[in-house]
Short mmCIF file of C-alpha atoms and ligand atoms in Angstrom, two decimals:
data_model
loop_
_atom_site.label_atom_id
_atom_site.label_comp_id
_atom_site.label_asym_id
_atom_site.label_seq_id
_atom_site.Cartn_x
_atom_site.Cartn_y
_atom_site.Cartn_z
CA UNK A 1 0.00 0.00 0.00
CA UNK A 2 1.46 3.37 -1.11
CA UNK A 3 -0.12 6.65 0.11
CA UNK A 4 0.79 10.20 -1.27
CA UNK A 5 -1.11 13.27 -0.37
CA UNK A 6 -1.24 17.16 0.11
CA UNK A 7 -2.63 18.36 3.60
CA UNK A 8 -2.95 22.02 4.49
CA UNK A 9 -1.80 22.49 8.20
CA UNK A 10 -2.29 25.98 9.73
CA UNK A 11 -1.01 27.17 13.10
CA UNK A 12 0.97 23.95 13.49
CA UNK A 13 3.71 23.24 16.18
CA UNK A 14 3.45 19.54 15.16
CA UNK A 15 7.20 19.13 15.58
CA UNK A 16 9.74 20.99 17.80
CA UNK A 17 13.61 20.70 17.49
CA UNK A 18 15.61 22.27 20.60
CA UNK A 19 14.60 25.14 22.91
CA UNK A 20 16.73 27.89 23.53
CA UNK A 21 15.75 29.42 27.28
CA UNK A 22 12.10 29.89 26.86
CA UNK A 23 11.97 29.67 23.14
CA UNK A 24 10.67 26.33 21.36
CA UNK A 25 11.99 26.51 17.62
CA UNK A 26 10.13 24.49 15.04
CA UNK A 27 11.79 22.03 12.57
CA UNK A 28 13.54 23.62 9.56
CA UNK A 29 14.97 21.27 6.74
CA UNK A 30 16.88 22.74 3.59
CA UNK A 31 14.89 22.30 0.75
CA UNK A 32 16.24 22.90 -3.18
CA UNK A 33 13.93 24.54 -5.73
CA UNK A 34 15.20 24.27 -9.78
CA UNK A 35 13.59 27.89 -11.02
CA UNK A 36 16.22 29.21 -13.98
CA UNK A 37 19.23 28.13 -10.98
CA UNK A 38 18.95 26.25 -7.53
CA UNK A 39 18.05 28.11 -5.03
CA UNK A 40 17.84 26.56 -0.97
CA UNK A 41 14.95 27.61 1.02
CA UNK A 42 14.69 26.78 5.00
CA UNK A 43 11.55 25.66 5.37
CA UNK A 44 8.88 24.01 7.93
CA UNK A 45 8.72 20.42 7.90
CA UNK A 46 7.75 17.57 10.40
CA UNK A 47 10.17 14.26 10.10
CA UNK A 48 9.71 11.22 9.51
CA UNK A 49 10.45 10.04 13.01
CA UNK A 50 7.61 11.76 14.53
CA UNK A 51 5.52 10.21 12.15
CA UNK A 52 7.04 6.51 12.45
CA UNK A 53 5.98 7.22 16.18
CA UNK A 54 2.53 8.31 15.71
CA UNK A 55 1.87 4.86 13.85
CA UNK A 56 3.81 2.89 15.60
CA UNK A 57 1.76 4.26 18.55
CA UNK A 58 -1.93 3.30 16.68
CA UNK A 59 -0.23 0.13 15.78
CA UNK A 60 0.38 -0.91 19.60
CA UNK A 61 -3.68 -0.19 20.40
CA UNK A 62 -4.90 -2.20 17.24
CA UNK A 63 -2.65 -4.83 17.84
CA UNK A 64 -3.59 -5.42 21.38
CA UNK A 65 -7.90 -4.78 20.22
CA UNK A 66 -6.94 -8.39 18.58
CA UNK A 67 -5.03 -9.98 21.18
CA UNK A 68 -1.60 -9.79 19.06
CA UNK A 69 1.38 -9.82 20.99
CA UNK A 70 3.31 -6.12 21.79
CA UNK A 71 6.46 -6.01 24.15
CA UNK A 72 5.42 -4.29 27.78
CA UNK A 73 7.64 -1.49 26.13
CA UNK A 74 6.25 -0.49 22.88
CA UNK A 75 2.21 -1.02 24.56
CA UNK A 76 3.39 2.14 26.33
CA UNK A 77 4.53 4.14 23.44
CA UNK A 78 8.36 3.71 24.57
CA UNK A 79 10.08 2.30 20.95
CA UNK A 80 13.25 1.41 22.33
CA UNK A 81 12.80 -1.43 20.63
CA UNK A 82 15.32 -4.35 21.88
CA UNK A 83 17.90 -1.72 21.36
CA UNK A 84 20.23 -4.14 23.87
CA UNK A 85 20.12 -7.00 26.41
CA UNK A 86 18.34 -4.75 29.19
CA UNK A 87 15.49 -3.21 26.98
CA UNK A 88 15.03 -6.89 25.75
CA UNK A 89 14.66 -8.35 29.30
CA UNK A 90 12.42 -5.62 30.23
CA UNK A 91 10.01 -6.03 27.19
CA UNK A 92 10.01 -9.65 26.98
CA UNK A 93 10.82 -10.99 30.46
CA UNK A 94 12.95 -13.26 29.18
CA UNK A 95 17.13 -13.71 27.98
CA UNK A 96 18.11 -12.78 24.42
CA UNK A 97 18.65 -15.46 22.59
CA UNK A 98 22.27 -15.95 21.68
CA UNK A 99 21.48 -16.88 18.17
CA UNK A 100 20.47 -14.59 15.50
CA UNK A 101 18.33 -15.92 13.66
CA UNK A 102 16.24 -17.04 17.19
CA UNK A 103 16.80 -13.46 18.28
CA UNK A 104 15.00 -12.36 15.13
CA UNK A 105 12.03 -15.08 15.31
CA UNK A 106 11.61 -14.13 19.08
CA UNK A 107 10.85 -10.97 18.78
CA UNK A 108 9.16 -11.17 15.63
CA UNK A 109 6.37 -13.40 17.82
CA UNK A 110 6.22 -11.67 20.69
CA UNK A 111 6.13 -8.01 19.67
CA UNK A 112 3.95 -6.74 16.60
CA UNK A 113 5.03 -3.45 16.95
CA UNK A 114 8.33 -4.46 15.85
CA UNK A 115 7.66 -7.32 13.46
CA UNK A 116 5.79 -4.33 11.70
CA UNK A 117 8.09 -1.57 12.60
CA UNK A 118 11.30 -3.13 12.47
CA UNK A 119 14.04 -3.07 15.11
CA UNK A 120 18.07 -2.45 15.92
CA UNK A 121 20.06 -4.85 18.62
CA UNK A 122 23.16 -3.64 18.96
CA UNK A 123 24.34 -4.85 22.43
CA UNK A 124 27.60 -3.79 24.02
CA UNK A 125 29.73 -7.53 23.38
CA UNK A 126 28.47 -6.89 19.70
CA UNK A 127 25.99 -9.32 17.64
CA UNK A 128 23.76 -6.83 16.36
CA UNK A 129 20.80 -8.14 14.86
CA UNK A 130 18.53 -5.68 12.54
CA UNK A 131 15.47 -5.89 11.25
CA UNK A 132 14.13 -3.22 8.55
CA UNK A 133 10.81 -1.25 8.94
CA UNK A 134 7.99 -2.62 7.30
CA UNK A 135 6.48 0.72 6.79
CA UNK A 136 8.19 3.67 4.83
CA UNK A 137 7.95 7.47 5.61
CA UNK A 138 9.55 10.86 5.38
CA UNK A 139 9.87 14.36 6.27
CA UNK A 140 6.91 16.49 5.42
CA UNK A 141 7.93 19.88 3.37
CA UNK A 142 5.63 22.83 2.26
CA UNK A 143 4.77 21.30 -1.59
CA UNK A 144 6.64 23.69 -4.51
CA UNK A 145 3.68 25.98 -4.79
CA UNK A 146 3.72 27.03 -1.09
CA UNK A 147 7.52 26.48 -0.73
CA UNK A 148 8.54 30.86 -1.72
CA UNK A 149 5.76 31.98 0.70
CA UNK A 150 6.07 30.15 3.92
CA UNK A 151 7.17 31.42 6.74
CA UNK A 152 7.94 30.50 10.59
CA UNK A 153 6.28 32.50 13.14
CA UNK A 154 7.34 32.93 17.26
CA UNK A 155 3.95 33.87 18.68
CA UNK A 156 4.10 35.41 22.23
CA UNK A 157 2.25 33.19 25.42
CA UNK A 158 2.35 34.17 29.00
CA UNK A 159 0.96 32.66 31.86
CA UNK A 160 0.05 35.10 35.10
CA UNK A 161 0.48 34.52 38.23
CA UNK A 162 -0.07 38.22 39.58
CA UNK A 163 -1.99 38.75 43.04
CA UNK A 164 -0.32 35.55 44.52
CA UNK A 165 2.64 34.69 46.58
CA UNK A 166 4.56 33.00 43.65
CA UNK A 167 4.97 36.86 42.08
CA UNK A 168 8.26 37.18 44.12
CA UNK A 169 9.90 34.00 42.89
CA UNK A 170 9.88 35.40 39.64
CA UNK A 171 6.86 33.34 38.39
CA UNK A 172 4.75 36.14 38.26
CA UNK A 173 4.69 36.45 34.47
CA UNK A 174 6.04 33.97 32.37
CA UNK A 175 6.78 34.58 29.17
CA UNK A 176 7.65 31.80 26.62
CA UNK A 177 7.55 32.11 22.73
CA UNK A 178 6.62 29.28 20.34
CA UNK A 179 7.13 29.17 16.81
CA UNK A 180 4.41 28.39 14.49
CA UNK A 181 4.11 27.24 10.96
CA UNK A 182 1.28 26.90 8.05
CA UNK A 183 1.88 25.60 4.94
CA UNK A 184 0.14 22.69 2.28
CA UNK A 185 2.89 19.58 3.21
CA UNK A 186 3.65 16.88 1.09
CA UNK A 187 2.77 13.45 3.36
CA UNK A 188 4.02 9.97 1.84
CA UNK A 189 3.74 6.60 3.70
CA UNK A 190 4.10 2.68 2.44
CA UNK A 191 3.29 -0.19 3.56
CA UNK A 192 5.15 -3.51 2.46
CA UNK A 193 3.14 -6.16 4.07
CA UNK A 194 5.54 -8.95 2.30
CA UNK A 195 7.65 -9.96 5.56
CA UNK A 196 5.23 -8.95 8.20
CA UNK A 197 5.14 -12.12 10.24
CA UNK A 198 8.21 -13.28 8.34
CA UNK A 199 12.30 -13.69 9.22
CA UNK A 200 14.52 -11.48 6.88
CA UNK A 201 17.67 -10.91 8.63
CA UNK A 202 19.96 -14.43 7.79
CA UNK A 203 19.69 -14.91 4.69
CA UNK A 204 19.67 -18.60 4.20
CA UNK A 205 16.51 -18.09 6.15
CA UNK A 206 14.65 -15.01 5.15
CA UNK A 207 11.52 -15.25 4.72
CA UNK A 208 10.17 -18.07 6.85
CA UNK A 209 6.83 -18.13 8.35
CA UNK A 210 7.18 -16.68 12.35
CA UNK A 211 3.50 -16.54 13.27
CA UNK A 212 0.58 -18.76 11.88
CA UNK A 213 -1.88 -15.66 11.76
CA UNK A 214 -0.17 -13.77 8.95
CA UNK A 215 -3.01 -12.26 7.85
CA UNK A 216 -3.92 -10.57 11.23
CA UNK A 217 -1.09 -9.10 11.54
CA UNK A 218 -1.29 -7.97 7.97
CA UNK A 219 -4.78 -6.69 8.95
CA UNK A 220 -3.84 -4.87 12.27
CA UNK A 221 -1.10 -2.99 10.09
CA UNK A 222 -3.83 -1.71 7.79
CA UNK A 223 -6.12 -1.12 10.20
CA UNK A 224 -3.38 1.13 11.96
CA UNK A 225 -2.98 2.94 8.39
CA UNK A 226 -6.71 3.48 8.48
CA UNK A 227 -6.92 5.05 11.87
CA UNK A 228 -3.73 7.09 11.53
CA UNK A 229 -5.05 8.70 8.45
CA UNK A 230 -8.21 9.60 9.60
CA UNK A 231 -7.27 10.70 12.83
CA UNK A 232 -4.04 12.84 11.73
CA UNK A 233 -2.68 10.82 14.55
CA UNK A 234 0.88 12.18 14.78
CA UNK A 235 2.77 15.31 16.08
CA UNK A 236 3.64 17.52 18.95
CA UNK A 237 2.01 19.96 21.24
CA UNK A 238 -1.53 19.10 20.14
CA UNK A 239 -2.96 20.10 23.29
CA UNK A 240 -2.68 23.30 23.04
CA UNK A 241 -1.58 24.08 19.51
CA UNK A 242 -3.90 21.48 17.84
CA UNK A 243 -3.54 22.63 13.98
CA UNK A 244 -6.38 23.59 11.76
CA UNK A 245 -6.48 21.08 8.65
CA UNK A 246 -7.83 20.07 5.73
CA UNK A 247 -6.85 17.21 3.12
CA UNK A 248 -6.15 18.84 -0.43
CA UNK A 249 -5.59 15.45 -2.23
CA UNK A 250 -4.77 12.00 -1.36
CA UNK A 251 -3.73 8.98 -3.38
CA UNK A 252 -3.84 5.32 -2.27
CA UNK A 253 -2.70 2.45 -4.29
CA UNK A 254 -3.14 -0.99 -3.72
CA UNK A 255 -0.80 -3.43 -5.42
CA UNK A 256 0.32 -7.07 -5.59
CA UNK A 257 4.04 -6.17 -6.04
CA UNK A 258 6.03 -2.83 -5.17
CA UNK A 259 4.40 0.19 -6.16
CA UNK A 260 4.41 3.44 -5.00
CA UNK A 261 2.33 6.63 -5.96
CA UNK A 262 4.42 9.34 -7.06
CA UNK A 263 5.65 12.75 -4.83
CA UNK A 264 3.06 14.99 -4.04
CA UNK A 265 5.53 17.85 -4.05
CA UNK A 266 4.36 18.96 -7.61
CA UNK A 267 0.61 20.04 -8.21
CA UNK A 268 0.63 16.83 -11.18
CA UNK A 269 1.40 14.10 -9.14
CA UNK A 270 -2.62 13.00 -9.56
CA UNK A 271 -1.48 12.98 -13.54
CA UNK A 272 2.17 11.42 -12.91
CA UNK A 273 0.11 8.56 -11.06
CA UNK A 274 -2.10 7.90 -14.09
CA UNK A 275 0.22 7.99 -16.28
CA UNK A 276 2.69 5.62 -13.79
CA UNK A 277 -0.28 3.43 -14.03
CA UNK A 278 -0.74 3.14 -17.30
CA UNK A 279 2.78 2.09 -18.20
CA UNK A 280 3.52 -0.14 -14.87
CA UNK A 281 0.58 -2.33 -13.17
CA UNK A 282 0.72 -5.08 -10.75
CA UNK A 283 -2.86 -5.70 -9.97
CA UNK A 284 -2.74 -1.88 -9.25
CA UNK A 285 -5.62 -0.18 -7.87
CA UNK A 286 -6.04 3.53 -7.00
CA UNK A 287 -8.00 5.17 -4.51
CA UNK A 288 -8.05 8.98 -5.02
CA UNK A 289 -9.64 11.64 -2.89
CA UNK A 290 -11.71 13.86 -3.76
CA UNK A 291 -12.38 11.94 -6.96
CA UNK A 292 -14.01 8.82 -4.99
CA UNK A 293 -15.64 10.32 -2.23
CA UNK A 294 -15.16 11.86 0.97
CA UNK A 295 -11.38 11.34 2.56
CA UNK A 296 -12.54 8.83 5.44
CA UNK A 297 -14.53 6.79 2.11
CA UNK A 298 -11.23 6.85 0.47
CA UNK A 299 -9.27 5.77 3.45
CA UNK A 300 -12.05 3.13 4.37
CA UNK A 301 -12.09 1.79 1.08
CA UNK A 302 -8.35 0.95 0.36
CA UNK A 303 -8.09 -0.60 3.73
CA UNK A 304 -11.00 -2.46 2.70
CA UNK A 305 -9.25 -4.13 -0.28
CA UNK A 306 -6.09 -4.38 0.74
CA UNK A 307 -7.31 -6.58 3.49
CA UNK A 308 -9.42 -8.64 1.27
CA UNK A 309 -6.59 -9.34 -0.85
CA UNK A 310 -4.36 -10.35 1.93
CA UNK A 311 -7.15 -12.75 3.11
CA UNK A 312 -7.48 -14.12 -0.56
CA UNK A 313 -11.38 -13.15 -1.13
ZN1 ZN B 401 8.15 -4.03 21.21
#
């Protein structure tokens, strides 16, 4: 499943970098624009990490509505994910195993998050044992129309304390500044279900069968796609600076074998897709909002087939 849209985001704080004394600075990424020369721009964005973690936290909840297996970690939101022996014993109660291949299958079993999301062991005595992400994603930039005219923002909040004792330990007024952002951002996510469930790191043995319930793992990963979308379920400092948006465009494609919708960053990525399709096909099928209905129909449906084709009906 490939997914490829354009989302306008206003007063967003949806992902903060460092803060310097009472100043939180949003994320800035250099971004290159062909126009005659190449010209950089710093602009907005919001990474792909803080994404990863937004579905990797609707992942955990879906999982465990079926009774799939997470780690005590990654059920809390924590994705340390059997970074070494400790985090291991703590999220599995158990030993590593010594073997990599067993290490692999273990955890694989026991924790969906990271069967789904993928995981790095790299204990001290060495041994490291990876496993890729099932799931693809990337920074979010302002798309090239919106890329000249965007700007960053520090907006001005204080909190009073005036009339109480708390005035003479310098609480009185607090002032902090945030920075704020709006922009139309580019969002991309995949999905390769192929070795969900499966081994992939030794080779000889890549791709063997782990669980017996493929398919509902399969089907909590799209279910997790489903809910993320919908709910915009990613990003900082929504309680208080919960962004104003609205879904420009959206592109879903189903497909038997590797295919992915192309980058929203240009305004003809709706016509690139097409076209894509026409030439390339593997049982490809595309879901577009606003062309087939509302955003959550669009969503709903995708999910829909993908999940029927995973359970072969
Ligand atoms: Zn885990």
């Amino acid at each position: 499943m490939s997914v490829r849209g354009r989302v306008l985001v206003n007063v967003e704080a949806l992902n903060m970098t460092e803060s310097v004394g009472n100043y939180v600075k949003h994320r800035r990424v250099p971004v290159i624009m062909p126009e005659g020369g190449y010209t950089t721009y710093f602009v907005p964005a919001i990474s792909g990490e803080s994404i990863a973690h937004g579905f990797q936290e609707v992942l955990a909840e879906e999982a465990k509505k079926k009774n799939l297996p997470v780690c005590k970690l990654c059920e809390r939101g924590i994705f340390l994910k059997s970074t070494n022996e400790n985090v291991f014993k703590e999220s599995f109660d158990s030993d590593p195993p010594k073997d990599e291949f067993e290490f692999e299958r273990n955890v694989v079993e026991k924790c969906t998050v990271e069967d789904v999301g993928g995981f790095l062991y790299a204990p001290r005595a060495g041994g490291n044992v990876k496993r890729t992400s099932n799931f693809f994603t990337g920074y979010m930039v302002p798309v090239k129309e919106a890329l000249e005219g965007v700007v960053i923002e520090p907006q001005l909040h204080s909190r009073y304390a005036l009339g109480t004792p708390f005035v003479e330990g310098g609480q009185g007024q607090m002032i902090y500044y945030v920075e704020l952002s709006s922009a139309v951002y580019t969002f991309s996510f995949d999905l390769d279900t192929r070795y969900i469930g499966k081994t992939t790191f030794s080779y000889e043995k890549a791709g063997n069968d782990v669980v017996e319930n493929r398919a509902e793992r399969v089907d909590a990963a799209l279910d997790a796609v489903k809910k993320f979308l919908i709910e915009f379920a990613f990003g900082a400092k929504k309680t208080r600076f919960l962004p104003v948006l609205d879904w420009e465009s959206l592109i879903i494609a189903v497909s038997d074998d590797v295919w992915t919708v192309p980058s929203p960053y240009t305004k003809n990525y709706i016509e690139n897709t097409n076209r894509k399709k026409e030439k390339v096909d593997y049982n490809t099928e595309l879901f577009l909002y606003p062309e087939n209905g509302s955003f959550e129909e669009v969503v709903v449906d995708a999910v829909d087939k993908a999940k029927k084709r995973v359970n072969g009906s």
